[in-house]
Amino acid sequence: MTKQPILVNTTRGELDALLALAMPTFPPEQYKLLQDVFDTFAYVMCALQNAKTSLKRFRQMLFGAKTESKDKVLGKTDASAAGDARAGAGTEDGKIEPLANTPAAGGASVPRRGHGRNAAKAYVNSPVIEVDVPNLKSGDPCPECTVGKVYDSPPKVIVKVVGQSPLGATIFQLERLRCRLCDAVFTAPMPAGQSTTPKYDHSCAAMLALLRYGAGMPFYRIEGLQASLNVPLPDSTQWDIVSQALTAPKAVFTELINQAAQAPLLHTDDTPTKILSLMAQRKLLEAIGQTPANKAINTTGIIAVLAGHKVALFLSGHNHAGDNLNAVLAQRARELEPPIQMSDALSSNFMGSDEFARIVANCLTHGRRMFVSIIEHFPQECRYVIEVLAQVYVHDKQARDQSMTAEQRLLYHQTHSGPPMQALLQWMKDQIGQKQIEPNSAMGQALRYMIVHWNALTLFLRKAGAPLDNNICERALKRAILHRKNSMFYKTLNGAQAGDVYMSLIHTCELCHVNPFLYLQALQVHAKDVMARAALWLPWNFHDQLDKPGCDTIAADLVLPKARQSGAALVRVGSPPISSACNPQVSRVKVGRQASGQKEKHPLDSRFWHNQNPCPS
C-alpha cells in the first residue's frame, strides 16, 4: 500500500529559489526536466484550487450562499492560525505580522435584538379605539379611597390582530318588486356611496400589485389562494385590474426617473431576467442566420440617493446597467456636477460612460468576496485582507453613529482608514512582485483585481459622500430575483415594463418608510391630479396633498373594507392579509362615544395617515 505523501504549500518564489540552487549541479537536460516538473506542479495546484473554488460557487448557486460576516468566515479557518496568521501590516520580506485588535464601535458587543415583539406605535395605519373608564372621568373623586381625585395617566395599550383574505367581497342583494298587472319592476337603490363605485375597488389593484411585484406571488398562486377563501379571482382578471390601473403609477415612474437623474450618488447593478417575446425575437434572428444586436436580457436596478430620500428604479430589457444609467442621466441638469456611480467593476456597468461624465466608485464588498471564496486555500493571506477591510467598516459605522457630515466622514476615513488601506495596497504589491503568490492562482487573481481597481475601490478616501459598497442596490435587486424565482419570466415586454413600474414604486415607498398599499390606492383615487402634477404625488410628499380639505372625502375609500349591508351586486376590495383593524364581520362601524364608553378614530385621520418619522437620507 502506497503511503500518502505530506501535502506541501509553497510559493512560486520558493520554487524559483530551488531551481536556482539546482542549476549549477544539474546537467542541462535534468535541469530542464526539473523545471518542467515544478511548472507542472504549480499549474496543477492552481487548477485544483480554481476547480474547488468553482465547485464552491456552484454549491452556493444551488443551495444559496451563507453569510459572509467576518466572524463566520474567519471562524472556518484553522484555529491554530488564529494567532500568528491574524491580520497585520506587510513587512519588507512580504511576511504577515499580527495586527493589534481593533475594538468594536461602542466598546463591548451589543446583543442582537430577537424577541420578535413590536410596540403599538409600529402599527401606524391601524385604527385606534380609545376606551374610557365607565362612570369615571378626570377630576372625579377616587372610588377606592373616596378622598383623593383621579387624573389622566398613560393609557394601557393592547393590540388585537386579525387575519383576512387579500381580497374580500361584499354582496348587495337589492330587493325587487314587480307589478302583476303592468310588469313594472322596482329595484331598491344601492346604499349611499356605492352606486358609482366599480366592481373592483381601487384597493384591489393596489393589493394585487403589492402581492405580485412586491412579494413575488404569481397571479396563478393568488388565484388559488382566493379560490380557497371563497372569493374567486382568475389570474387573467388580476392582470386586467393591475394593467388598467397603471396610468397614474406610470406618470409617477416617469417623474421618479427625472428625480433620480439629479441625484449626486447612483448605485447600479444588473440581474438576468427572462422575457419570452424578446427571447423569441432573438431565436428567430438566429434561425435565419442573423446576429441579434443584443442577446442579454436583464433587469437593471438603480438606487438614487438624494437629500432626504432615496429613489429605486427597475428597468428590464436588452440594455445593460450602463445603457440604462445613460438614459437616466440624459435628464440630468447640465449645471450639476458629475454624479458618483457605485457598482462593481463589470464593463457592462459602464457602457457609454464617455457620453455623460461621472465619478466611478467600485464596490468594496465585491473585492472582499473574492478573498472569502478562497479562504480555505489561503487562510493567512485572506485573513489579513478581511480584517483590514473590517476596520474600514468599523470606522464607517462610527461615522454614522456620530452623525458626521460627508466632509467630516471623509476626514475621519482619511485619518483612520487611510493608513491600514495603504499598508494593504503595499502588501498586495509585494505578494505579486516578490512572487509570494502564483499570479495565475485564485489568490493572484483576487490581488490583481484589488490592485487594478484600487482607485475606484477607495474613492471614499478622496471624495466626500462616496459609499463603501453597492449593498443597497444588491438588496433592491432581490425583489427582481424573487420575481424571477417565483414567476420565472415575463411573457411580453409590456408586462415587464408594468412590473418595473410597480416594483420601482413599491421599493421607493419602502426606502422612504411609506406604506405602499396606501400609496398605490392614493394614486388610483387621484389619478387625474397625479397625471397633471406627478411631482406632487411622490412617496415622500404625497401626504401633503391628502391633507388638503378636498381630499377628506376619499378617506373612507382607502383603508377600511366596506361593511356588509342587507339589501344582488358584488363589490370586491383589497385588504392586508393580516390586519389590526376592526373585525370585518361587524355590520357597521360607530365613530365617537358609544354606550360602552368607546370611541374610535379613523385610520386615515391625519394622525395615522402616514409615518410620522422623517425619511432618512
Coordinates of C-alpha atoms in Angstrom, one line a residue:
M1 CA 0.0 0.0 0.0
T2 CA 1.4 3.4 -1.1
K3 CA 2.0 5.8 1.8
Q4 CA 0.1 9.1 1.4
P5 CA 2.6 11.9 0.9
I6 CA 2.7 15.0 3.0
L7 CA 0.9 17.9 1.3
V8 CA 3.2 20.9 0.9
N9 CA 2.2 24.5 0.4
T10 CA 4.8 26.6 -1.3
T11 CA 5.1 29.8 -3.3
R12 CA 6.4 30.4 -6.8
G13 CA 9.3 32.3 -5.4
E14 CA 10.4 29.4 -3.3
L15 CA 10.3 27.1 -6.3
D16 CA 12.4 29.5 -8.3
A17 CA 14.9 29.6 -5.4
L18 CA 15.2 25.8 -5.5
L19 CA 15.7 25.9 -9.3
A20 CA 18.5 28.5 -8.8
L21 CA 20.3 26.2 -6.3
A22 CA 19.9 23.2 -8.7
M23 CA 21.2 24.9 -11.8
P24 CA 25.0 24.7 -11.1
T25 CA 24.8 21.0 -10.1
F26 CA 22.2 19.6 -12.6
P27 CA 23.1 18.8 -16.2
P28 CA 21.1 20.8 -18.7
E29 CA 18.7 18.0 -19.6
Q30 CA 18.0 17.1 -16.0
Y31 CA 17.6 20.7 -15.0
K32 CA 15.1 21.2 -17.8
L33 CA 13.1 18.2 -16.6
L34 CA 13.2 19.5 -13.0
Q35 CA 12.0 22.9 -14.2
D36 CA 9.1 21.3 -16.1
V37 CA 8.2 19.3 -13.0
F38 CA 8.0 22.4 -10.9
D39 CA 5.9 24.2 -13.6
T40 CA 3.5 21.2 -13.8
F41 CA 3.2 21.3 -10.0
A42 CA 2.3 25.0 -10.0
Y43 CA -0.2 24.6 -12.8
V44 CA -1.9 21.6 -11.2
M45 CA -2.2 23.3 -7.8
C46 CA -3.7 26.4 -9.4
A47 CA -6.1 24.4 -11.4
L48 CA -7.1 22.4 -8.4
Q49 CA -7.7 25.5 -6.3
N50 CA -9.7 27.1 -9.1
A51 CA -11.8 23.9 -9.5
K52 CA -12.5 23.8 -5.8
T53 CA -13.5 27.4 -5.8
S54 CA -15.8 26.8 -8.8
L55 CA -17.4 23.9 -7.1
K56 CA -18.0 26.0 -4.0
R57 CA -19.6 28.8 -6.1
F58 CA -21.8 26.1 -7.8
R59 CA -23.0 24.8 -4.5
Q60 CA -23.8 28.4 -3.5
M61 CA -25.9 28.8 -6.7
L62 CA -27.8 25.6 -5.9
F63 CA -28.3 25.9 -2.2
G64 CA -27.8 29.6 -1.5
A65 CA -24.8 31.5 -0.2
K66 CA -24.2 31.6 3.5
T67 CA -23.3 34.7 5.5
E68 CA -20.0 36.4 4.7
S69 CA -19.6 38.1 8.1
K70 CA -16.1 38.3 9.5
D71 CA -16.8 36.1 12.5
K72 CA -18.4 33.4 10.3
V73 CA -15.7 33.5 7.6
L74 CA -12.7 33.6 9.9
G75 CA -14.2 31.0 12.2
K76 CA -13.8 28.5 9.3
T77 CA -10.0 28.8 9.2
D78 CA -7.7 26.7 11.2
A79 CA -7.8 27.6 14.9
S80 CA -4.1 27.2 15.1
A81 CA -3.7 30.1 12.7
A82 CA -5.8 32.5 14.8
G83 CA -2.7 34.0 16.5
D84 CA 0.2 34.4 14.1
A85 CA -1.9 34.4 10.9
R86 CA -4.1 37.3 12.1
A87 CA -4.4 40.5 10.1
G88 CA -1.3 42.6 10.0
A89 CA 0.8 45.0 8.0
G90 CA 3.2 43.6 5.4
T91 CA 6.9 43.7 6.1
E92 CA 9.7 44.2 3.7
D93 CA 10.1 40.5 3.1
G94 CA 6.4 40.1 2.4
K95 CA 5.6 38.1 5.6
I96 CA 2.4 38.7 7.6
E97 CA 2.7 40.1 11.1
P98 CA -0.1 40.1 13.7
L99 CA -2.1 43.3 14.0
A100 CA -3.5 44.6 17.2
N101 CA -7.1 44.0 17.9
T102 CA -9.4 46.8 16.9
P103 CA -12.2 47.2 19.4
A104 CA -15.7 47.2 18.0
A105 CA -17.6 50.5 17.8
G106 CA -19.1 51.4 21.2
G107 CA -16.9 49.0 23.2
A108 CA -18.5 45.7 24.2
S109 CA -20.6 43.9 21.7
V110 CA -24.3 44.6 21.9
P111 CA -26.6 41.5 22.0
R112 CA -28.8 41.2 19.0
R113 CA -32.5 42.0 19.3
G114 CA -34.6 39.0 18.5
H115 CA -37.6 39.0 20.8
G116 CA -39.9 39.5 17.8
R117 CA -42.2 41.9 19.6
N118 CA -43.4 45.2 18.1
A119 CA -44.6 48.2 20.0
A120 CA -48.1 49.6 19.4
K121 CA -46.5 52.6 17.6
A122 CA -45.3 50.2 14.8
Y123 CA -49.0 49.7 13.7
V124 CA -49.0 53.1 12.0
N125 CA -52.1 52.7 9.8
S126 CA -54.3 50.7 12.2
P127 CA -57.5 52.1 13.8
V128 CA -57.2 53.3 17.3
I129 CA -60.1 52.8 19.7
E130 CA -60.0 54.9 22.8
V131 CA -61.8 53.2 25.7
D132 CA -63.0 55.5 28.6
V133 CA -63.3 54.3 32.1
P134 CA -67.1 53.8 32.7
N135 CA -68.7 56.3 35.0
L136 CA -65.4 58.0 35.8
K137 CA -63.5 60.9 34.4
S138 CA -60.5 63.0 35.2
G139 CA -61.1 65.1 38.3
D140 CA -63.7 62.8 39.9
P141 CA -63.2 61.6 43.5
C142 CA -61.4 58.3 43.8
P143 CA -63.9 55.4 44.2
E144 CA -61.3 53.4 46.2
C145 CA -60.3 55.9 49.0
T146 CA -63.1 58.5 48.4
V147 CA -60.6 61.2 49.4
G148 CA -58.2 61.7 46.5
K149 CA -59.0 62.6 43.0
V150 CA -58.2 60.7 39.8
Y151 CA -56.3 62.3 36.9
D152 CA -55.2 61.3 33.4
S153 CA -52.4 58.7 33.3
P154 CA -50.7 57.0 30.3
P155 CA -53.2 54.5 28.8
K156 CA -52.7 50.8 28.8
V157 CA -52.3 49.7 25.1
I158 CA -53.5 46.3 23.8
V159 CA -53.1 45.4 20.1
K160 CA -55.6 42.9 18.6
V161 CA -54.6 41.3 15.2
V162 CA -57.0 39.5 12.9
G163 CA -56.4 37.6 9.7
Q164 CA -58.3 38.1 6.5
S165 CA -58.1 37.3 2.8
P166 CA -56.1 39.7 0.5
L167 CA -59.2 40.5 -1.5
G168 CA -62.7 40.3 0.1
A169 CA -66.1 40.7 -1.4
T170 CA -69.4 42.2 -0.4
I171 CA -72.7 41.0 -1.9
F172 CA -75.6 43.6 -2.1
Q173 CA -78.9 41.9 -2.5
L174 CA -81.2 44.6 -3.9
E175 CA -84.9 43.9 -3.3
R176 CA -87.0 43.9 -6.4
L177 CA -90.8 44.3 -6.6
R178 CA -92.9 43.6 -9.7
C179 CA -96.4 44.7 -10.6
R180 CA -98.5 41.7 -11.6
L181 CA -100.7 43.9 -13.8
C182 CA -98.2 46.0 -15.8
D183 CA -95.0 44.1 -15.1
A184 CA -93.3 47.2 -13.8
V185 CA -90.2 46.3 -11.7
F186 CA -89.0 48.4 -8.8
T187 CA -85.4 47.8 -7.5
A188 CA -84.0 49.0 -4.3
P189 CA -81.3 51.6 -4.7
M190 CA -77.6 50.9 -3.8
P191 CA -76.5 52.3 -0.5
A192 CA -75.1 55.7 -0.4
G193 CA -71.6 55.9 -1.9
Q194 CA -71.9 52.5 -3.6
S195 CA -73.8 53.3 -6.8
T196 CA -70.8 54.9 -8.6
T197 CA -68.1 52.6 -7.3
P198 CA -66.7 50.0 -9.7
K199 CA -66.9 46.2 -9.1
Y200 CA -63.2 46.1 -8.2
D201 CA -62.3 48.8 -5.7
H202 CA -59.1 50.9 -6.0
S203 CA -57.6 48.8 -3.2
C204 CA -57.8 45.7 -5.5
A205 CA -55.2 47.0 -7.9
A206 CA -53.0 48.1 -5.0
M207 CA -53.1 44.8 -3.2
L208 CA -52.6 42.7 -6.4
A209 CA -49.6 44.8 -7.4
L210 CA -48.2 44.5 -3.9
L211 CA -48.5 40.8 -3.9
R212 CA -47.3 40.3 -7.4
Y213 CA -44.4 42.7 -7.7
G214 CA -43.7 43.3 -4.1
A215 CA -44.0 39.9 -2.5
G216 CA -43.3 37.9 -5.7
M217 CA -46.5 35.9 -5.7
P218 CA -47.5 34.9 -9.3
F219 CA -51.1 35.6 -10.3
Y220 CA -51.9 31.9 -10.5
R221 CA -51.0 31.4 -6.9
I222 CA -53.1 34.4 -5.9
E223 CA -55.9 32.8 -7.9
G224 CA -55.6 29.5 -5.9
L225 CA -55.4 31.4 -2.6
Q226 CA -58.5 33.4 -3.4
A227 CA -60.4 30.3 -4.5
S228 CA -59.6 28.5 -1.3
L229 CA -61.0 31.6 0.6
N230 CA -64.3 31.5 -1.5
V231 CA -63.5 34.8 -3.2
P232 CA -62.6 33.6 -6.7
L233 CA -60.4 35.8 -8.9
P234 CA -59.0 34.4 -12.1
D235 CA -55.4 35.3 -13.0
S236 CA -56.4 36.9 -16.3
T237 CA -58.8 39.2 -14.3
Q238 CA -56.0 40.1 -12.0
W239 CA -53.8 41.2 -14.9
D240 CA -56.7 43.3 -16.3
I241 CA -57.1 45.0 -12.9
V242 CA -53.4 45.8 -12.5
S243 CA -52.8 46.9 -16.1
Q244 CA -55.8 49.2 -16.2
A245 CA -54.6 50.9 -13.0
L246 CA -51.2 51.6 -14.5
T247 CA -51.8 55.1 -15.8
A248 CA -51.1 57.0 -12.7
P249 CA -48.2 54.9 -11.5
K250 CA -46.6 55.3 -14.9
A251 CA -46.7 59.1 -14.5
V252 CA -45.1 58.9 -11.1
F253 CA -42.5 56.4 -12.5
T254 CA -41.5 59.0 -15.2
E255 CA -41.1 61.6 -12.5
L256 CA -39.0 59.3 -10.4
I257 CA -36.6 58.9 -13.3
N258 CA -36.3 62.7 -13.5
Q259 CA -35.7 62.9 -9.8
A260 CA -33.1 60.2 -9.9
A261 CA -31.2 61.9 -12.7
Q262 CA -30.5 64.8 -10.3
A263 CA -29.0 62.7 -7.6
P264 CA -25.4 63.1 -6.5
L265 CA -25.0 59.3 -6.0
L266 CA -26.3 56.5 -8.1
H267 CA -26.0 52.8 -7.3
T268 CA -26.4 50.4 -10.3
D269 CA -26.3 46.7 -11.0
D270 CA -27.8 44.1 -13.2
T271 CA -29.5 40.7 -12.8
P272 CA -30.6 38.3 -15.6
T273 CA -34.3 38.1 -16.4
K274 CA -36.5 36.3 -19.0
I275 CA -38.9 38.0 -21.3
L276 CA -40.4 35.4 -23.7
S277 CA -41.2 37.8 -26.5
L278 CA -37.6 39.1 -26.6
M279 CA -36.2 35.6 -26.4
A280 CA -38.5 34.6 -29.4
Q281 CA -37.2 37.5 -31.4
R282 CA -33.6 36.6 -30.7
K283 CA -34.2 32.9 -31.6
L284 CA -35.9 34.0 -34.9
L285 CA -32.9 36.1 -35.9
E286 CA -30.5 33.3 -35.1
A287 CA -32.6 30.8 -37.1
I288 CA -32.3 32.9 -40.3
G289 CA -28.6 33.4 -39.8
Q290 CA -28.6 36.9 -38.4
T291 CA -26.8 38.0 -35.3
P292 CA -29.0 39.8 -32.7
A293 CA -27.8 43.3 -31.8
N294 CA -28.4 42.4 -28.1
K295 CA -28.5 38.9 -26.7
A296 CA -28.6 39.6 -23.0
I297 CA -31.9 40.3 -21.2
N298 CA -31.5 42.0 -17.8
T299 CA -33.3 43.9 -15.1
T300 CA -31.3 46.9 -14.0
G301 CA -31.6 48.2 -10.5
I302 CA -30.7 51.9 -9.9
I303 CA -30.8 53.4 -6.4
A304 CA -30.6 57.2 -6.4
V305 CA -29.6 58.8 -3.1
L306 CA -31.0 62.3 -2.9
A307 CA -31.1 64.7 0.1
G308 CA -33.6 63.3 2.5
H309 CA -34.8 60.3 0.5
K310 CA -33.9 57.6 -1.9
V311 CA -35.4 56.5 -5.3
A312 CA -35.5 52.9 -6.6
L313 CA -35.7 52.3 -10.3
F314 CA -36.1 48.9 -12.1
L315 CA -35.6 48.7 -15.9
S316 CA -36.0 45.5 -17.9
G317 CA -34.9 44.7 -21.4
H318 CA -31.9 44.2 -23.6
N319 CA -30.0 47.2 -22.2
H320 CA -27.3 46.7 -19.6
A321 CA -26.9 48.9 -16.5
G322 CA -24.6 51.3 -18.3
D323 CA -27.1 51.9 -21.1
N324 CA -30.0 52.4 -18.6
L325 CA -28.0 54.7 -16.5
N326 CA -27.2 56.8 -19.6
A327 CA -30.9 57.0 -20.3
V328 CA -31.5 58.3 -16.8
L329 CA -28.6 60.8 -16.9
A330 CA -29.9 62.2 -20.2
Q331 CA -32.4 64.1 -18.0
R332 CA -29.8 65.5 -15.6
A333 CA -29.5 69.3 -15.3
R334 CA -26.4 70.5 -17.1
E335 CA -25.3 72.8 -14.3
L336 CA -24.9 69.9 -11.8
E337 CA -21.6 68.3 -11.0
P338 CA -20.9 64.7 -12.3
P339 CA -22.6 62.1 -10.0
I340 CA -20.9 59.2 -8.3
Q341 CA -21.7 55.9 -9.9
M342 CA -21.3 53.0 -7.5
S343 CA -21.2 49.5 -8.9
D344 CA -19.0 46.5 -9.4
A345 CA -16.2 46.6 -11.9
L346 CA -18.1 44.7 -14.7
S347 CA -17.6 46.5 -18.0
S348 CA -21.4 46.4 -18.8
N349 CA -22.0 48.8 -15.9
F350 CA -20.0 51.5 -17.8
M351 CA -21.2 51.1 -21.3
G352 CA -21.3 54.6 -22.9
S353 CA -19.7 56.1 -19.9
D354 CA -18.0 58.7 -22.1
E355 CA -21.4 60.1 -23.0
F356 CA -22.1 61.5 -19.6
A357 CA -19.4 62.4 -17.1
R358 CA -19.4 60.5 -13.8
I359 CA -17.1 59.6 -10.9
V360 CA -16.6 55.9 -10.8
A361 CA -16.7 54.0 -7.4
N362 CA -16.4 50.3 -7.2
C363 CA -17.9 48.0 -4.6
L364 CA -15.5 47.0 -1.8
T365 CA -17.7 44.1 -0.9
H366 CA -17.2 42.5 -4.4
G367 CA -13.4 42.7 -3.9
R368 CA -13.7 41.2 -0.4
R369 CA -15.9 38.4 -1.6
M370 CA -13.1 37.2 -3.9
F371 CA -11.0 36.5 -0.8
V372 CA -13.9 35.0 1.1
S373 CA -14.3 32.3 -1.6
I374 CA -10.7 31.2 -1.4
I375 CA -10.0 31.5 2.3
E376 CA -9.8 27.7 2.7
H377 CA -6.8 27.6 0.3
F378 CA -5.1 30.8 1.5
P379 CA -6.1 31.3 5.2
Q380 CA -3.4 33.6 6.3
E381 CA -3.4 36.0 3.4
C382 CA -7.2 36.1 3.2
R383 CA -7.5 36.7 7.0
Y384 CA -5.2 39.7 6.7
V385 CA -7.3 41.3 3.8
I386 CA -10.6 40.6 5.5
E387 CA -9.6 42.1 8.9
V388 CA -8.1 45.2 7.3
L389 CA -11.4 45.8 5.4
A390 CA -13.3 45.1 8.6
Q391 CA -11.5 48.1 10.2
V392 CA -12.8 50.3 7.4
Y393 CA -16.4 49.2 8.0
V394 CA -16.0 49.8 11.8
H395 CA -14.8 53.3 11.1
D396 CA -17.7 53.9 8.7
K397 CA -20.2 52.7 11.4
Q398 CA -18.6 55.1 13.9
A399 CA -19.1 57.9 11.4
R400 CA -22.8 57.1 11.0
D401 CA -23.3 56.7 14.7
Q402 CA -21.8 60.1 15.3
S403 CA -24.0 61.6 12.5
M404 CA -21.0 63.1 10.7
T405 CA -21.4 65.2 7.6
A406 CA -20.0 63.9 4.3
E407 CA -16.9 66.1 4.8
Q408 CA -16.3 65.0 8.4
R409 CA -16.7 61.4 7.4
L410 CA -14.1 61.9 4.6
L411 CA -11.6 63.3 7.0
Y412 CA -12.3 60.6 9.6
H413 CA -11.7 57.8 7.0
Q414 CA -8.5 59.6 5.7
T415 CA -7.2 59.6 9.3
H416 CA -8.2 56.1 10.5
S417 CA -8.8 54.0 7.4
G418 CA -6.1 55.5 5.1
P419 CA -3.0 54.1 6.8
P420 CA -4.2 50.4 7.0
M421 CA -5.5 50.6 3.4
Q422 CA -2.2 52.0 2.2
A423 CA -0.4 49.2 4.0
L424 CA -2.8 46.7 2.4
L425 CA -2.0 48.0 -1.0
Q426 CA 1.7 47.8 -0.5
W427 CA 1.4 44.3 0.9
M428 CA -0.6 43.1 -2.1
K429 CA 2.0 44.6 -4.5
D430 CA 4.7 42.8 -2.5
Q431 CA 2.9 39.5 -2.8
I432 CA 2.8 39.8 -6.6
G433 CA 6.2 41.5 -7.0
Q434 CA 8.2 39.1 -4.7
K435 CA 6.4 36.1 -6.2
Q436 CA 4.9 35.1 -2.8
I437 CA 1.7 34.3 -4.7
E438 CA 1.3 32.5 -8.0
P439 CA -0.1 35.2 -10.4
N440 CA -2.5 32.8 -12.1
S441 CA -3.8 31.3 -8.9
A442 CA -7.2 32.3 -7.4
M443 CA -5.3 34.4 -4.8
G444 CA -3.3 36.1 -7.6
Q445 CA -6.4 37.0 -9.4
A446 CA -8.0 38.4 -6.3
L447 CA -4.9 40.5 -5.6
R448 CA -4.8 41.8 -9.2
Y449 CA -8.5 42.8 -9.1
M450 CA -7.9 44.9 -6.0
I451 CA -4.7 46.5 -7.4
V452 CA -6.2 47.3 -10.8
H453 CA -9.4 48.8 -9.4
W454 CA -7.8 50.3 -6.3
N455 CA -8.6 54.0 -7.1
A456 CA -12.3 53.2 -7.6
L457 CA -12.4 50.9 -4.6
T458 CA -11.0 53.6 -2.3
L459 CA -12.9 56.6 -3.6
F460 CA -14.3 57.0 -0.1
L461 CA -10.8 58.2 0.9
R462 CA -10.8 61.0 -1.6
K463 CA -14.4 62.0 -2.3
A464 CA -17.0 63.2 0.3
G465 CA -20.1 61.1 0.2
A466 CA -18.6 58.2 -1.7
P467 CA -20.0 54.9 -0.3
L468 CA -18.0 51.8 0.6
D469 CA -20.1 49.3 -1.3
N470 CA -23.1 48.6 -3.5
N471 CA -25.1 46.6 -1.0
I472 CA -28.2 48.8 -1.2
C473 CA -28.6 48.0 -4.9
E474 CA -27.9 44.3 -4.3
R475 CA -30.7 44.2 -1.8
A476 CA -33.1 46.0 -4.1
L477 CA -32.4 43.5 -6.9
K478 CA -33.5 40.8 -4.6
R479 CA -37.1 41.9 -5.5
A480 CA -36.5 41.2 -9.2
I481 CA -34.7 37.9 -8.3
L482 CA -37.7 36.9 -6.1
H483 CA -40.0 37.5 -9.0
R484 CA -37.7 35.5 -11.3
K485 CA -37.7 32.6 -8.9
N486 CA -41.4 32.5 -8.4
S487 CA -42.8 33.6 -11.8
M488 CA -39.8 32.5 -13.9
F489 CA -40.5 35.0 -16.7
Y490 CA -42.5 37.8 -18.3
K491 CA -44.4 37.0 -21.4
T492 CA -44.1 40.3 -23.1
L493 CA -42.0 43.5 -22.8
N494 CA -45.2 45.3 -21.9
G495 CA -45.7 43.0 -18.9
A496 CA -42.0 43.5 -17.9
Q497 CA -42.5 47.3 -18.0
A498 CA -45.6 47.1 -15.8
G499 CA -43.5 45.1 -13.4
D500 CA -40.8 47.7 -13.5
V501 CA -43.2 50.5 -12.7
Y502 CA -44.8 48.8 -9.7
M503 CA -41.5 47.4 -8.3
S504 CA -40.0 50.9 -8.5
L505 CA -42.9 52.5 -6.7
I506 CA -43.1 49.8 -4.0
H507 CA -39.4 49.7 -3.3
T508 CA -39.2 53.5 -3.2
C509 CA -42.0 53.5 -0.7
E510 CA -40.1 51.1 1.5
L511 CA -36.9 53.1 1.3
C512 CA -38.9 56.2 2.4
H513 CA -40.8 54.3 5.1
V514 CA -44.2 54.8 3.4
N515 CA -47.0 52.3 3.3
P516 CA -47.0 51.2 -0.4
F517 CA -50.5 49.8 -0.1
L518 CA -52.0 53.1 0.9
Y519 CA -49.8 55.0 -1.6
L520 CA -50.9 53.0 -4.6
Q521 CA -54.5 53.5 -3.5
A522 CA -54.0 57.2 -3.3
L523 CA -52.6 57.2 -6.9
Q524 CA -55.7 55.5 -8.1
V525 CA -58.2 57.7 -6.3
H526 CA -56.4 60.9 -7.5
A527 CA -55.4 59.6 -10.9
K528 CA -56.3 62.8 -12.8
D529 CA -54.3 65.1 -10.4
V530 CA -51.4 62.6 -10.5
M531 CA -51.3 62.7 -14.3
A532 CA -51.3 66.5 -14.2
R533 CA -48.9 67.1 -11.3
A534 CA -46.9 63.9 -10.7
A535 CA -44.1 65.8 -8.9
L536 CA -46.6 66.4 -6.0
W537 CA -47.5 62.8 -5.7
L538 CA -44.2 61.1 -4.9
P539 CA -43.9 58.7 -2.0
W540 CA -42.2 61.3 0.2
N541 CA -44.6 64.2 -0.4
F542 CA -48.0 62.8 -1.4
H543 CA -49.4 63.1 2.1
D544 CA -49.2 66.9 1.7
Q545 CA -51.9 66.6 -1.0
L546 CA -54.0 64.3 1.1
D547 CA -54.0 66.7 4.0
K548 CA -55.8 69.3 1.9
P549 CA -59.5 69.8 2.6
G550 CA -60.6 68.5 -0.8
C551 CA -59.1 65.1 -0.1
D552 CA -61.1 64.4 3.1
T553 CA -64.0 62.8 1.2
I554 CA -61.9 59.9 -0.1
A555 CA -60.6 58.7 3.3
A556 CA -63.2 56.0 3.7
D557 CA -62.3 54.6 0.2
L558 CA -58.6 54.0 1.1
V559 CA -58.4 51.6 4.0
L560 CA -61.4 50.1 5.7
P561 CA -63.3 47.3 3.8
K562 CA -66.9 48.0 3.1
A563 CA -69.3 46.9 5.8
R564 CA -71.9 44.2 4.9
Q565 CA -75.4 45.5 4.4
S566 CA -78.6 43.8 3.8
G567 CA -80.1 44.5 0.6
A568 CA -77.5 41.2 -6.0
A569 CA -74.4 43.4 -6.6
L570 CA -70.9 42.3 -5.8
V571 CA -68.1 44.6 -4.7
R572 CA -64.5 43.4 -4.1
V573 CA -62.0 45.3 -2.1
G574 CA -58.4 44.5 -1.2
S575 CA -57.0 44.5 2.3
P576 CA -53.9 43.3 4.1
P577 CA -53.9 39.5 4.8
I578 CA -53.2 40.3 8.5
S579 CA -54.6 43.4 9.9
S580 CA -55.1 45.0 13.3
A581 CA -58.2 46.8 12.0
C582 CA -61.7 46.3 13.4
N583 CA -63.4 43.0 12.8
P584 CA -64.7 43.0 9.2
Q585 CA -67.8 41.0 10.2
V586 CA -69.4 43.8 12.1
S587 CA -72.5 45.4 10.4
R588 CA -71.4 48.9 10.9
V589 CA -68.6 51.0 12.4
K590 CA -69.6 53.5 15.0
V591 CA -67.5 56.6 15.4
G592 CA -67.4 58.7 18.5
R593 CA -68.5 57.8 22.1
Q594 CA -70.6 54.7 22.3
A595 CA -72.8 53.3 25.0
S596 CA -69.9 51.1 26.2
G597 CA -67.7 54.2 26.7
Q598 CA -65.6 53.5 23.5
K599 CA -64.7 56.0 20.7
E600 CA -62.9 55.2 17.5
K601 CA -60.6 57.2 15.3
H602 CA -60.4 56.6 11.6
P603 CA -57.1 55.1 10.4
L604 CA -56.8 57.7 7.7
D605 CA -57.1 60.5 10.2
S606 CA -54.1 62.9 9.7
R607 CA -52.6 61.3 12.8
F608 CA -52.4 57.9 11.3
W609 CA -52.3 58.6 7.5
H610 CA -48.5 58.4 7.1
N611 CA -45.4 57.6 9.1
Q612 CA -44.5 60.5 11.3
N613 CA -40.8 59.6 11.2
P614 CA -39.0 61.6 8.5
C615 CA -37.4 59.6 5.7
P616 CA -33.7 59.1 6.4
S617 CA -31.1 60.4 4.0

